[in-house]
Amino acid sequence: MKIAIGADHAGFLLKEELRRELEAAGHEVVDFGTDSPQSTDYPDYAQRVARAVQQGACERGILICFTGVGMSIAANRLRGVRAALGYNSDVVELTRRHNDANVLALGAKYVNKTRAMEWVRIFLETPFDGGRHERRVRKMDAC
């Protein structure tokens, strides 16, 4: 799968770890930065990843900042992007099954590499259930 990934300074180290794990698992990862722990602005990276997903250049996106909240808000500004804040396995699975989330936002303050990778695997492997949820997703995308 082709995956866009991005982080601000607070998520830089976790992004690097996840990128390496994803590449080792055979995914094509497009890294939209940041490239260091120097202070940056999270909307810049959220927009880059969200645009890659919106335009179909990447199938899914992963964003990491301090809490994950800012990234998810910024990414959701783009039509067709459904960024969800992941904070446990169940939520990550349900955002795929019910909401067809195409971007996962994570908070580096609250999750370690092992747990984050578990959630990323769930995010990448869980299918969208469709059915009654399809109608709801279409309504969101029409906004």
Coordinates of N, CA, C and O in Angstrom, one line a residue:
M1 N 0.8 -1.2 0.0 CA 0.0 0.0 0.0 C 0.9 1.2 0.0 O 1.9 1.3 0.6
K2 N 0.4 2.3 -0.7 CA 1.2 3.5 -0.7 C 0.6 4.4 0.4 O -0.6 4.8 0.4
I3 N 1.5 4.8 1.3 CA 1.1 5.5 2.5 C 1.8 6.9 2.6 O 3.0 6.9 2.5
A4 N 1.0 7.9 2.8 CA 1.6 9.3 3.1 C 1.8 9.4 4.6 O 0.9 9.0 5.4
I5 N 3.0 9.9 5.0 CA 3.2 10.1 6.4 C 3.8 11.5 6.7 O 4.5 12.0 5.8
G6 N 3.4 12.1 7.8 CA 3.9 13.4 8.1 C 3.8 13.7 9.6 O 2.9 13.1 10.3
A7 N 4.7 14.5 10.1 CA 4.7 14.9 11.5 C 5.3 16.3 11.7 O 6.1 16.7 10.9
D8 N 4.9 16.9 12.8 CA 5.6 18.1 13.2 C 6.8 17.7 14.1 O 7.1 16.5 14.2
H9 N 7.4 18.7 14.7 CA 8.6 18.4 15.6 C 8.2 17.4 16.7 O 9.0 16.5 17.0
A10 N 7.0 17.5 17.3 CA 6.7 16.7 18.4 C 6.5 15.2 18.0 O 6.6 14.3 18.8
G11 N 6.1 15.0 16.8 CA 5.9 13.6 16.3 C 7.0 13.1 15.4 O 6.9 11.9 14.9
F12 N 8.1 13.9 15.3 CA 9.2 13.5 14.4 C 9.7 12.1 14.7 O 9.9 11.2 13.8
L13 N 10.1 11.8 15.9 CA 10.8 10.6 16.3 C 9.8 9.4 16.0 O 10.3 8.4 15.5
L14 N 8.6 9.5 16.4 CA 7.6 8.4 16.2 C 7.4 8.2 14.7 O 7.3 7.1 14.2
K15 N 7.3 9.3 14.0 CA 7.2 9.2 12.5 C 8.3 8.4 11.9 O 8.1 7.5 11.1
E16 N 9.5 8.7 12.3 CA 10.7 8.0 11.8 C 10.6 6.5 12.1 O 10.9 5.6 11.2
E17 N 10.2 6.1 13.3 CA 10.1 4.7 13.7 C 9.0 4.0 12.9 O 9.2 2.9 12.4
L18 N 7.8 4.7 12.7 CA 6.7 4.1 12.0 C 7.1 3.9 10.5 O 6.8 2.9 9.9
R19 N 7.7 4.9 9.9 CA 8.1 4.9 8.5 C 9.0 3.7 8.3 O 8.8 2.9 7.3
R20 N 10.0 3.5 9.1 CA 10.9 2.3 9.0 C 10.2 1.0 9.1 O 10.4 0.1 8.3
E21 N 9.3 0.9 10.0 CA 8.5 -0.3 10.2 C 7.6 -0.6 9.0 O 7.5 -1.7 8.5
L22 N 7.0 0.5 8.5 CA 6.1 0.3 7.3 C 6.9 -0.1 6.1 O 6.4 -1.0 5.3
E23 N 8.0 0.5 5.9 CA 8.9 0.1 4.8 C 9.3 -1.3 4.9 O 9.3 -2.0 3.9
A24 N 9.7 -1.7 6.1 CA 10.2 -3.1 6.3 C 9.0 -4.1 6.0 O 9.3 -5.2 5.6
A25 N 7.8 -3.6 6.2 CA 6.6 -4.5 6.0 C 6.2 -4.5 4.5 O 5.3 -5.2 4.1
G26 N 7.0 -3.8 3.7 CA 6.7 -3.8 2.2 C 5.8 -2.7 1.7 O 5.5 -2.6 0.5
H27 N 5.5 -1.7 2.5 CA 4.7 -0.6 2.1 C 5.6 0.5 1.4 O 6.7 0.6 1.8
E28 N 5.0 1.2 0.5 CA 5.7 2.3 -0.1 C 5.2 3.5 0.7 O 4.1 3.8 0.8
V29 N 6.2 4.2 1.3 CA 5.9 5.3 2.2 C 6.4 6.6 1.6 O 7.6 6.7 1.3
V30 N 5.5 7.6 1.5 CA 5.9 8.9 1.0 C 6.0 9.8 2.3 O 5.0 10.0 2.9
D31 N 7.2 10.2 2.6 CA 7.4 11.0 3.8 C 7.4 12.5 3.5 O 8.2 13.0 2.8
F32 N 6.4 13.2 4.0 CA 6.2 14.6 3.8 C 6.8 15.5 4.9 O 6.5 16.7 5.0
G33 N 7.7 14.9 5.7 CA 8.4 15.7 6.7 C 7.6 15.7 8.1 O 6.5 15.1 8.2
T34 N 8.2 16.3 9.0 CA 9.4 17.1 9.0 C 10.6 16.2 9.1 O 10.4 15.0 9.3
D35 N 11.7 16.8 8.9 CA 13.0 16.0 8.9 C 13.9 16.2 10.1 O 15.0 15.8 10.1
S36 N 13.3 16.9 11.1 CA 14.1 17.1 12.4 C 13.2 17.4 13.5 O 12.0 17.7 13.3
P37 N 13.7 17.4 14.7 CA 12.9 17.8 15.9 C 12.8 19.3 16.1 O 12.4 19.8 17.1
Q38 N 13.3 20.1 15.1 CA 13.2 21.6 15.2 C 11.7 22.0 15.1 O 11.0 21.4 14.3
S39 N 11.4 23.0 15.8 CA 10.0 23.5 15.9 C 9.4 23.8 14.5 O 10.1 24.5 13.7
T40 N 8.2 23.3 14.2 CA 7.6 23.5 12.9 C 6.1 23.7 13.2 O 5.6 23.6 14.3
D41 N 5.3 23.9 12.1 CA 3.9 24.1 12.2 C 3.1 22.9 11.7 O 3.2 22.6 10.5
Y42 N 2.4 22.3 12.5 CA 1.7 21.0 12.1 C 0.7 21.2 10.9 O 0.6 20.3 10.1
P43 N 0.1 22.3 10.7 CA -0.8 22.4 9.6 C -0.1 22.2 8.2 O -0.7 21.7 7.3
D44 N 1.2 22.6 8.1 CA 1.9 22.4 6.9 C 2.0 20.9 6.5 O 1.8 20.5 5.4
Y45 N 2.2 20.1 7.5 CA 2.4 18.6 7.2 C 1.0 17.9 7.1 O 0.9 17.1 6.2
A46 N 0.1 18.4 7.8 CA -1.3 17.8 7.7 C -1.8 18.1 6.3 O -2.4 17.2 5.7
Q47 N -1.6 19.3 5.8 CA -2.1 19.6 4.5 C -1.4 18.8 3.4 O -2.0 18.3 2.5
R48 N -0.1 18.6 3.5 CA 0.6 17.8 2.5 C 0.1 16.4 2.4 O -0.1 15.8 1.4
V49 N 0.0 15.8 3.6 CA -0.4 14.4 3.7 C -1.9 14.3 3.2 O -2.3 13.4 2.4
A50 N -2.7 15.2 3.7 CA -4.2 15.1 3.3 C -4.3 15.3 1.8 O -5.2 14.7 1.2
R51 N -3.6 16.2 1.2 CA -3.7 16.5 -0.2 C -3.3 15.2 -1.0 O -3.9 14.9 -2.0
A52 N -2.2 14.5 -0.6 CA -1.8 13.3 -1.3 C -2.9 12.3 -1.2 O -3.1 11.6 -2.2
V53 N -3.6 12.2 -0.1 CA -4.7 11.2 0.0 C -5.9 11.7 -0.8 O -6.5 10.9 -1.6
Q54 N -6.2 13.0 -0.7 CA -7.4 13.6 -1.4 C -7.2 13.4 -2.9 O -8.2 13.0 -3.6
Q55 N -6.0 13.6 -3.5 CA -5.8 13.5 -4.9 C -5.5 12.0 -5.4 O -5.3 11.8 -6.6
G56 N -5.5 11.1 -4.4 CA -5.3 9.7 -4.8 C -3.8 9.3 -5.1 O -3.6 8.2 -5.5
A57 N -2.9 10.2 -4.8 CA -1.5 9.8 -4.9 C -1.1 8.8 -3.9 O -0.1 8.0 -4.1
C58 N -1.7 8.8 -2.7 CA -1.5 7.8 -1.7 C -2.9 7.2 -1.2 O -3.9 8.0 -1.2
E59 N -2.9 6.0 -0.8 CA -4.1 5.3 -0.4 C -4.6 5.7 1.0 O -5.7 5.8 1.2
R60 N -3.6 5.9 1.8 CA -3.9 6.3 3.2 C -2.8 7.2 3.7 O -1.7 7.3 3.1
G61 N -3.2 7.9 4.8 CA -2.2 8.9 5.4 C -2.1 8.6 6.9 O -3.0 8.2 7.6
I62 N -0.9 9.0 7.4 CA -0.7 8.9 8.9 C 0.0 10.2 9.3 O 0.9 10.7 8.6
L63 N -0.6 10.9 10.3 CA -0.1 12.1 10.8 C 0.2 12.0 12.3 O -0.6 11.4 13.0
I64 N 1.2 12.7 12.7 CA 1.6 12.6 14.1 C 2.0 14.0 14.6 O 2.9 14.6 14.0
C65 N 1.4 14.4 15.7 CA 1.9 15.6 16.4 C 1.8 15.3 17.9 O 1.7 14.1 18.3
F66 N 1.9 16.3 18.7 CA 1.9 16.1 20.2 C 0.7 15.3 20.7 O 0.8 14.3 21.4
T67 N -0.5 15.8 20.3 CA -1.7 15.1 20.8 C -2.5 14.4 19.6 O -3.4 13.6 19.9
G68 N -2.2 14.7 18.4 CA -2.9 14.2 17.3 C -4.1 15.1 16.9 O -4.7 15.0 15.8
V69 N -4.6 15.9 17.8 CA -5.8 16.7 17.6 C -5.6 17.7 16.5 O -6.4 17.9 15.6
G70 N -4.5 18.5 16.6 CA -4.3 19.6 15.6 C -4.2 19.0 14.2 O -4.7 19.5 13.2
M71 N -3.4 17.9 14.1 CA -3.3 17.3 12.8 C -4.6 16.8 12.2 O -4.9 17.0 11.0
S72 N -5.4 16.2 13.0 CA -6.7 15.7 12.5 C -7.6 16.9 12.1 O -8.3 16.8 11.1
I73 N -7.6 17.9 12.9 CA -8.4 19.1 12.5 C -8.0 19.7 11.2 O -8.8 20.0 10.3
A74 N -6.7 19.9 11.1 CA -6.1 20.5 9.8 C -6.4 19.6 8.6 O -6.8 20.1 7.6
A75 N -6.2 18.3 8.8 CA -6.4 17.4 7.6 C -7.8 17.4 7.2 O -8.1 17.3 6.0
N76 N -8.7 17.4 8.1 CA -10.2 17.4 7.8 C -10.7 18.6 7.1 O -11.9 18.6 6.7
R77 N -9.9 19.6 6.9 CA -10.3 20.8 6.1 C -10.4 20.5 4.7 O -11.1 21.2 3.9
L78 N -9.8 19.4 4.2 CA -9.8 19.1 2.8 C -11.0 18.1 2.5 O -11.1 17.1 3.2
R79 N -11.8 18.4 1.5 CA -12.9 17.6 1.1 C -12.4 16.2 0.7 O -11.4 16.0 0.0
G80 N -13.1 15.2 1.2 CA -12.8 13.8 0.9 C -11.8 13.2 1.8 O -11.5 12.0 1.8
V81 N -11.2 14.0 2.7 CA -10.3 13.5 3.7 C -11.1 13.2 5.0 O -11.8 14.1 5.5
R82 N -10.9 12.0 5.5 CA -11.6 11.6 6.8 C -10.5 11.2 7.7 O -10.2 10.0 7.8
A83 N -10.0 12.2 8.4 CA -8.9 12.0 9.4 C -9.5 11.7 10.8 O -10.4 12.4 11.2
A84 N -9.0 10.6 11.4 CA -9.5 10.2 12.7 C -8.4 10.2 13.7 O -7.3 9.7 13.4
L85 N -8.7 10.6 14.9 CA -7.7 10.6 16.0 C -7.8 9.2 16.6 O -8.8 8.7 17.1
G86 N -6.6 8.5 16.5 CA -6.6 7.1 17.1 C -6.1 7.2 18.5 O -5.1 7.8 18.8
Y87 N -6.9 6.6 19.4 CA -6.4 6.6 20.8 C -6.6 5.2 21.5 O -6.3 5.0 22.6
N88 N -7.2 4.3 20.8 CA -7.2 2.9 21.2 C -7.5 2.0 20.0 O -8.0 2.5 19.0
S89 N -7.3 0.7 20.2 CA -7.5 -0.2 19.0 C -8.9 -0.3 18.5 O -9.1 -0.3 17.3
D90 N -9.8 -0.3 19.4 CA -11.2 -0.3 19.0 C -11.6 0.9 18.2 O -12.3 0.8 17.2
V91 N -11.2 2.1 18.7 CA -11.6 3.3 17.9 C -10.9 3.3 16.5 O -11.6 3.6 15.5
V92 N -9.7 2.8 16.4 CA -9.0 2.8 15.1 C -9.8 1.8 14.2 O -10.1 2.2 13.0
E93 N -10.2 0.7 14.7 CA -10.9 -0.3 13.9 C -12.2 0.3 13.4 O -12.6 0.2 12.3
L94 N -13.0 0.9 14.4 CA -14.3 1.4 14.0 C -14.2 2.6 13.1 O -15.1 2.8 12.3
T95 N -13.2 3.4 13.2 CA -13.1 4.6 12.2 C -12.9 4.0 10.8 O -13.3 4.7 9.8
R96 N -12.3 2.9 10.6 CA -12.2 2.3 9.3 C -13.6 1.6 8.9 O -14.1 1.8 7.8
R97 N -14.1 0.8 9.8 CA -15.3 0.0 9.5 C -16.5 1.0 9.2 O -17.3 0.7 8.3
H98 N -16.7 2.0 10.1 CA -17.9 2.8 10.0 C -17.7 4.1 9.3 O -18.7 4.6 8.7
N99 N -16.5 4.7 9.3 CA -16.3 6.0 8.8 C -15.4 6.1 7.6 O -15.2 7.1 7.0
D100 N -14.9 4.9 7.2 CA -13.9 4.8 6.0 C -12.8 5.9 6.2 O -12.4 6.5 5.2
A101 N -12.3 6.0 7.4 CA -11.2 7.0 7.6 C -10.1 6.6 6.7 O -9.7 5.5 6.5
N102 N -9.5 7.7 6.1 CA -8.4 7.5 5.2 C -7.1 8.1 5.7 O -6.0 8.0 5.1
V103 N -7.2 8.8 6.8 CA -6.0 9.4 7.5 C -6.1 9.0 9.0 O -7.2 9.2 9.6
L104 N -5.0 8.6 9.6 CA -5.0 8.3 11.0 C -4.1 9.3 11.7 O -2.9 9.5 11.2
A105 N -4.6 10.0 12.7 CA -3.8 11.0 13.4 C -3.4 10.3 14.8 O -4.3 9.8 15.4
L106 N -2.2 10.5 15.2 CA -1.7 10.0 16.5 C -1.1 11.0 17.3 O -0.4 12.0 16.7
G107 N -1.2 10.9 18.6 CA -0.5 11.8 19.5 C 0.7 11.2 20.1 O 0.6 10.2 20.9
A108 N 1.9 11.7 19.8 CA 3.1 11.2 20.2 C 3.3 11.2 21.7 O 4.0 10.4 22.3
K109 N 2.6 12.1 22.4 CA 2.6 12.2 23.8 C 2.0 11.0 24.5 O 2.4 10.6 25.6
Y110 N 1.0 10.4 23.8 CA 0.2 9.4 24.5 C 0.4 7.9 24.0 O -0.3 7.0 24.5
V111 N 1.3 7.7 23.0 CA 1.4 6.4 22.5 C 2.9 6.1 22.2 O 3.6 7.0 21.7
N112 N 3.3 4.9 22.5 CA 4.7 4.5 22.2 C 4.7 3.8 20.8 O 3.7 3.5 20.2
K113 N 5.9 3.5 20.4 CA 6.1 2.9 19.0 C 5.3 1.6 18.8 O 4.7 1.4 17.8
T114 N 5.4 0.7 19.8 CA 4.7 -0.6 19.7 C 3.2 -0.5 19.6 O 2.6 -1.0 18.7
R115 N 2.6 0.3 20.4 CA 1.2 0.5 20.4 C 0.8 1.3 19.1 O -0.2 0.9 18.4
A116 N 1.6 2.3 18.7 CA 1.3 3.0 17.5 C 1.3 2.1 16.3 O 0.4 2.2 15.4
M117 N 2.3 1.2 16.2 CA 2.4 0.3 15.1 C 1.2 -0.6 15.1 O 0.7 -1.0 14.0
E118 N 0.8 -1.1 16.2 CA -0.4 -1.9 16.3 C -1.6 -1.2 15.7 O -2.4 -1.8 14.9
W119 N -1.8 0.0 16.1 CA -2.9 0.8 15.6 C -2.8 1.1 14.1 O -3.8 1.0 13.4
V120 N -1.6 1.3 13.6 CA -1.4 1.5 12.2 C -1.8 0.3 11.4 O -2.4 0.3 10.4
R121 N -1.3 -0.9 11.9 CA -1.7 -2.2 11.3 C -3.2 -2.3 11.2 O -3.7 -2.7 10.1
I122 N -3.9 -2.1 12.3 CA -5.3 -2.1 12.3 C -5.9 -1.2 11.3 O -6.8 -1.5 10.5
F123 N -5.4 0.0 11.2 CA -5.9 1.1 10.3 C -5.7 0.6 8.8 O -6.6 0.8 8.0
L124 N -4.6 0.0 8.5 CA -4.3 -0.4 7.2 C -5.0 -1.7 6.8 O -5.4 -1.9 5.6
E125 N -5.3 -2.6 7.7 CA -5.9 -3.9 7.4 C -7.4 -4.0 7.5 O -8.0 -4.9 7.0
T126 N -8.0 -3.0 8.2 CA -9.4 -3.1 8.4 C -10.2 -2.5 7.2 O -10.0 -1.4 6.8
P127 N -11.1 -3.3 6.7 CA -11.9 -2.8 5.6 C -13.1 -1.9 6.0 O -13.5 -2.0 7.2
F128 N -13.6 -1.2 5.1 CA -14.8 -0.4 5.3 C -16.0 -1.3 5.2 O -16.1 -2.1 4.2
D129 N -16.9 -1.2 6.1 CA -18.1 -2.1 6.1 C -19.1 -1.7 5.0 O -19.9 -2.6 4.6
G130 N -19.1 -0.5 4.6 CA -20.1 -0.1 3.5 C -21.5 -0.1 4.1 O -21.7 0.2 5.3
G131 N -22.4 -0.6 3.3 CA -23.8 -0.7 3.7 C -24.4 0.6 4.2 O -24.2 1.7 3.6
R132 N -25.0 0.6 5.4 CA -25.6 1.9 5.9 C -24.6 3.0 6.1 O -24.9 4.1 6.1
H133 N -23.3 2.5 6.4 CA -22.2 3.5 6.6 C -21.9 4.3 5.4 O -21.4 5.4 5.4
E134 N -22.0 3.7 4.2 CA -21.7 4.3 2.9 C -22.5 5.6 2.8 O -22.0 6.6 2.4
R135 N -23.8 5.6 3.1 CA -24.6 6.7 3.0 C -24.1 7.9 3.8 O -24.1 9.0 3.4
R136 N -23.7 7.5 5.0 CA -23.2 8.5 6.0 C -21.9 9.1 5.5 O -21.7 10.3 5.7
V137 N -21.0 8.3 5.0 CA -19.7 8.8 4.5 C -20.0 9.8 3.3 O -19.3 10.8 3.2
R138 N -20.9 9.4 2.4 CA -21.2 10.3 1.3 C -21.7 11.6 1.8 O -21.4 12.7 1.2
K139 N -22.5 11.6 2.8 CA -23.0 12.9 3.4 C -21.9 13.7 4.0 O -21.9 15.0 3.8
M140 N -20.9 13.1 4.6 CA -19.8 13.8 5.1 C -19.0 14.4 4.0 O -18.6 15.6 4.1
D141 N -18.8 13.7 3.0 CA -17.9 14.1 1.8 C -18.6 15.2 1.0 O -18.0 16.0 0.3
A142 N -19.9 15.4 1.2 CA -20.7 16.4 0.5 C -20.6 17.8 1.2 O -21.0 18.8 0.6
C143 N -20.1 17.8 2.4 CA -20.1 19.0 3.1 C -19.0 20.0 2.6 O -18.0 19.6 2.1

